[in-house]
Each structure stands twice: as C-alpha cells, then as structure tokens.
Coordinates of N, CA and C in Angstrom, one line a residue:
M1 N 60.6 -175.1 50.2 CA 60.7 -174.6 51.5 C 62.1 -173.6 50.4
T2 N 62.6 -172.2 51.2 CA 63.9 -171.9 50.6 C 64.9 -171.7 52.1
L3 N 65.9 -171.3 51.6 CA 67.5 -170.9 53.1 C 66.5 -170.3 53.9
N4 N 66.2 -169.4 53.6 CA 65.8 -167.9 54.4 C 64.7 -168.2 55.4
E5 N 64.1 -169.7 55.4 CA 62.9 -170.0 55.6 C 63.4 -170.9 57.3
L6 N 64.6 -171.2 57.2 CA 65.1 -172.0 58.4 C 65.5 -171.3 59.6
K7 N 65.4 -171.7 60.7 CA 65.7 -170.9 62.0 C 67.1 -171.3 62.5
P8 N 68.1 -170.5 63.2 CA 69.3 -170.8 63.6 C 69.1 -172.2 64.3
G9 N 69.8 -172.6 64.0 CA 70.3 -174.4 64.5 C 69.7 -175.4 63.8
Q10 N 69.0 -174.9 62.9 CA 68.2 -175.8 61.6 C 69.0 -176.4 60.8
I11 N 69.1 -177.5 59.3 CA 70.1 -178.1 58.7 C 69.5 -178.6 57.4
G12 N 69.6 -177.7 56.8 CA 69.0 -178.3 55.1 C 70.0 -178.6 54.3
K13 N 69.4 -179.3 53.3 CA 70.1 -179.7 52.4 C 69.8 -178.8 50.8
V14 N 70.7 -178.3 50.1 CA 70.3 -177.6 48.9 C 70.2 -179.1 48.0
I15 N 68.6 -178.4 47.1 CA 68.1 -179.2 46.3 C 68.0 -178.6 45.0
K16 N 67.8 -177.4 44.9 CA 67.6 -176.5 43.6 C 68.4 -175.1 44.0
L17 N 68.8 -174.4 42.8 CA 68.8 -173.0 43.0 C 68.3 -172.4 42.0
N18 N 67.6 -171.1 42.2 CA 66.5 -170.8 41.3 C 67.6 -169.5 41.2
G19 N 67.2 -168.1 40.2 CA 67.7 -167.0 39.8 C 68.4 -167.3 38.6
T20 N 68.9 -166.2 38.0 CA 69.9 -166.1 36.8 C 70.7 -165.0 37.0
G21 N 71.2 -165.4 36.3 CA 73.0 -164.1 36.2 C 73.8 -164.1 37.3
K22 N 73.8 -162.9 37.8 CA 74.9 -162.7 38.7 C 74.8 -163.2 40.3
I23 N 73.3 -163.7 40.7 CA 73.1 -163.8 41.6 C 73.4 -165.5 41.9
R24 N 72.9 -166.0 40.4 CA 73.2 -167.4 40.8 C 74.7 -167.8 40.6
C25 N 75.5 -166.7 39.8 CA 76.9 -167.4 40.1 C 77.7 -167.1 40.8
R26 N 77.0 -166.0 42.0 CA 77.6 -165.5 43.3 C 77.4 -166.8 44.1
I27 N 76.2 -167.1 43.8 CA 75.7 -168.3 44.9 C 76.7 -169.5 44.8
V28 N 76.9 -170.4 43.1 CA 77.7 -171.1 43.3 C 79.0 -170.6 43.6
D29 N 79.7 -169.6 43.3 CA 80.9 -169.4 43.5 C 81.3 -169.6 45.0
M30 N 80.3 -169.3 46.0 CA 80.4 -169.4 47.0 C 80.2 -171.0 47.8
G31 N 80.3 -171.7 46.9 CA 79.9 -173.5 47.4 C 78.6 -173.9 47.4
I32 N 77.7 -173.1 47.1 CA 76.5 -173.6 47.2 C 76.0 -173.7 46.2
I33 N 76.0 -175.5 46.2 CA 75.3 -176.2 45.0 C 74.2 -177.6 45.4
P34 N 73.7 -178.0 44.2 CA 72.7 -178.8 45.0 C 73.4 -179.9 45.4
G35 N 72.9 -180.5 46.8 CA 73.6 -181.6 47.5 C 74.1 -181.4 48.8
T36 N 74.5 -179.5 48.7 CA 75.6 -179.2 49.8 C 74.4 -179.1 51.2
T37 N 75.1 -179.6 52.2 CA 74.5 -179.5 53.5 C 74.7 -177.9 54.4
I38 N 73.6 -177.2 54.4 CA 74.0 -175.8 55.1 C 73.1 -175.7 56.5
L39 N 74.1 -175.2 57.6 CA 73.7 -175.4 59.2 C 73.3 -173.8 59.2
I40 N 72.0 -173.1 59.8 CA 72.2 -172.0 59.6 C 72.5 -171.5 61.3
K41 N 73.5 -170.6 61.5 CA 74.1 -170.3 62.9 C 73.2 -169.2 63.4
R42 N 73.2 -168.1 62.9 CA 72.3 -167.1 63.3 C 71.9 -166.1 62.6
F43 N 71.1 -164.9 62.7 CA 70.6 -164.1 61.8 C 71.3 -162.7 62.3
A44 N 71.7 -161.7 61.7 CA 72.4 -160.5 62.5 C 71.1 -160.0 62.9
P45 N 71.0 -158.9 63.7 CA 70.1 -158.1 64.7 C 68.6 -157.8 63.9
F46 N 68.9 -157.3 62.7 CA 67.7 -156.8 62.0 C 67.5 -158.1 60.9
G47 N 68.1 -159.3 61.0 CA 67.5 -160.2 60.2 C 68.4 -160.7 59.2
D48 N 69.0 -159.5 58.6 CA 70.0 -159.7 57.2 C 71.5 -159.2 57.5
P49 N 72.6 -159.8 57.5 CA 72.7 -161.1 56.5 C 72.6 -162.2 57.7
I50 N 72.3 -163.6 56.9 CA 72.3 -164.8 57.8 C 73.7 -165.3 57.7
Q51 N 74.4 -165.8 59.1 CA 75.2 -166.3 58.7 C 75.0 -168.2 58.8
I52 N 75.9 -168.4 57.9 CA 75.5 -170.3 57.7 C 77.1 -170.7 57.9
N53 N 76.8 -172.2 58.0 CA 78.2 -173.1 58.0 C 77.7 -174.2 57.0
L54 N 78.8 -174.2 56.2 CA 78.7 -175.2 55.2 C 80.0 -175.7 54.8
R55 N 80.5 -176.9 54.8 CA 81.7 -177.6 53.8 C 82.8 -176.7 54.9
G56 N 82.7 -177.0 56.2 CA 83.7 -176.4 57.2 C 83.8 -175.2 57.1
Y57 N 83.1 -174.1 56.7 CA 83.4 -172.9 56.8 C 82.3 -172.2 57.1
E58 N 82.3 -170.7 57.6 CA 81.5 -170.1 58.1 C 81.2 -168.8 57.0
L59 N 80.0 -168.5 56.4 CA 79.6 -167.6 55.4 C 78.9 -166.8 55.7
S60 N 78.4 -165.5 55.5 CA 77.5 -164.7 55.5 C 76.7 -164.3 54.1
I61 N 75.5 -164.7 54.2 CA 74.5 -164.6 52.7 C 73.4 -163.2 53.2
R62 N 73.1 -162.4 52.2 CA 71.9 -162.0 52.4 C 70.7 -162.5 52.2
K63 N 69.3 -161.8 52.8 CA 67.9 -163.0 52.6 C 67.6 -162.8 50.9
N64 N 68.2 -162.1 50.3 CA 67.6 -161.9 48.8 C 68.1 -162.9 48.3
E65 N 69.3 -163.6 48.5 CA 70.2 -164.6 47.9 C 69.5 -165.7 48.2
A66 N 69.5 -165.7 49.8 CA 68.8 -167.1 50.3 C 67.9 -167.6 49.8
K67 N 66.7 -166.7 49.0 CA 65.3 -167.0 49.0 C 65.4 -167.5 47.1
N68 N 66.9 -167.7 46.8 CA 66.9 -168.5 45.6 C 67.3 -169.9 45.8
I69 N 67.7 -169.8 46.9 CA 67.8 -171.3 47.2 C 67.2 -172.3 48.0
E70 N 66.8 -173.4 47.1 CA 65.7 -174.3 47.7 C 66.1 -175.4 48.4
I71 N 65.4 -175.9 49.6 CA 66.4 -176.7 50.1 C 65.3 -178.1 51.1
I72 N 65.7 -178.6 51.6 CA 65.0 -180.0 52.1 C 65.6 -179.7 53.5
K73 N 64.2 -179.8 54.7 CA 65.0 -179.6 55.8 C 64.9 -180.9 56.0
I74 N 66.6 -180.7 57.0 CA 66.9 -182.2 57.7 C 66.7 -182.5 59.2
K75 N 66.9 -181.1 59.7 CA 66.8 -181.4 61.2 C 66.8 -179.9 61.5

C-alpha cells in the first residue's frame, strides 16, 4: 500500500521508499524515512496535494511523491 491510498484520519508507518534521484532526495529531506509514522490530515479540494502530519509538524506532499512511499496501515 502507498501513502496516497490512505484516507483522512488514517495512520500509516513508512516501510520503504521507492523512486530515485530528486524525488527520493526530496522525500528524505522532508523527514520521511522508514519507520516514520504519518497521519493523513486532509486532501486538497481536487485531491492534490495531501496534508500530512509527521514528527509533530504539518507537511503538504504531492500525490506523485506519495505514490513512492510504501506504508503499512496502522489505524
């Protein structure tokens, strides 16, 4: 399952990062690494970007970036 498949209010834990180059570096620079717990806050009106909460801060991420983040659903 990937991050973009979760619904608002659901929580997932990052298990693997896919992608290469700039996209992968951008994801890691945002603090999204394996083991990180992420809460989906909401989707923008047209579905992109996604607002998430991790490590105590809010972050917006594009769907194409979220598709590169494999997670397991916790709640």
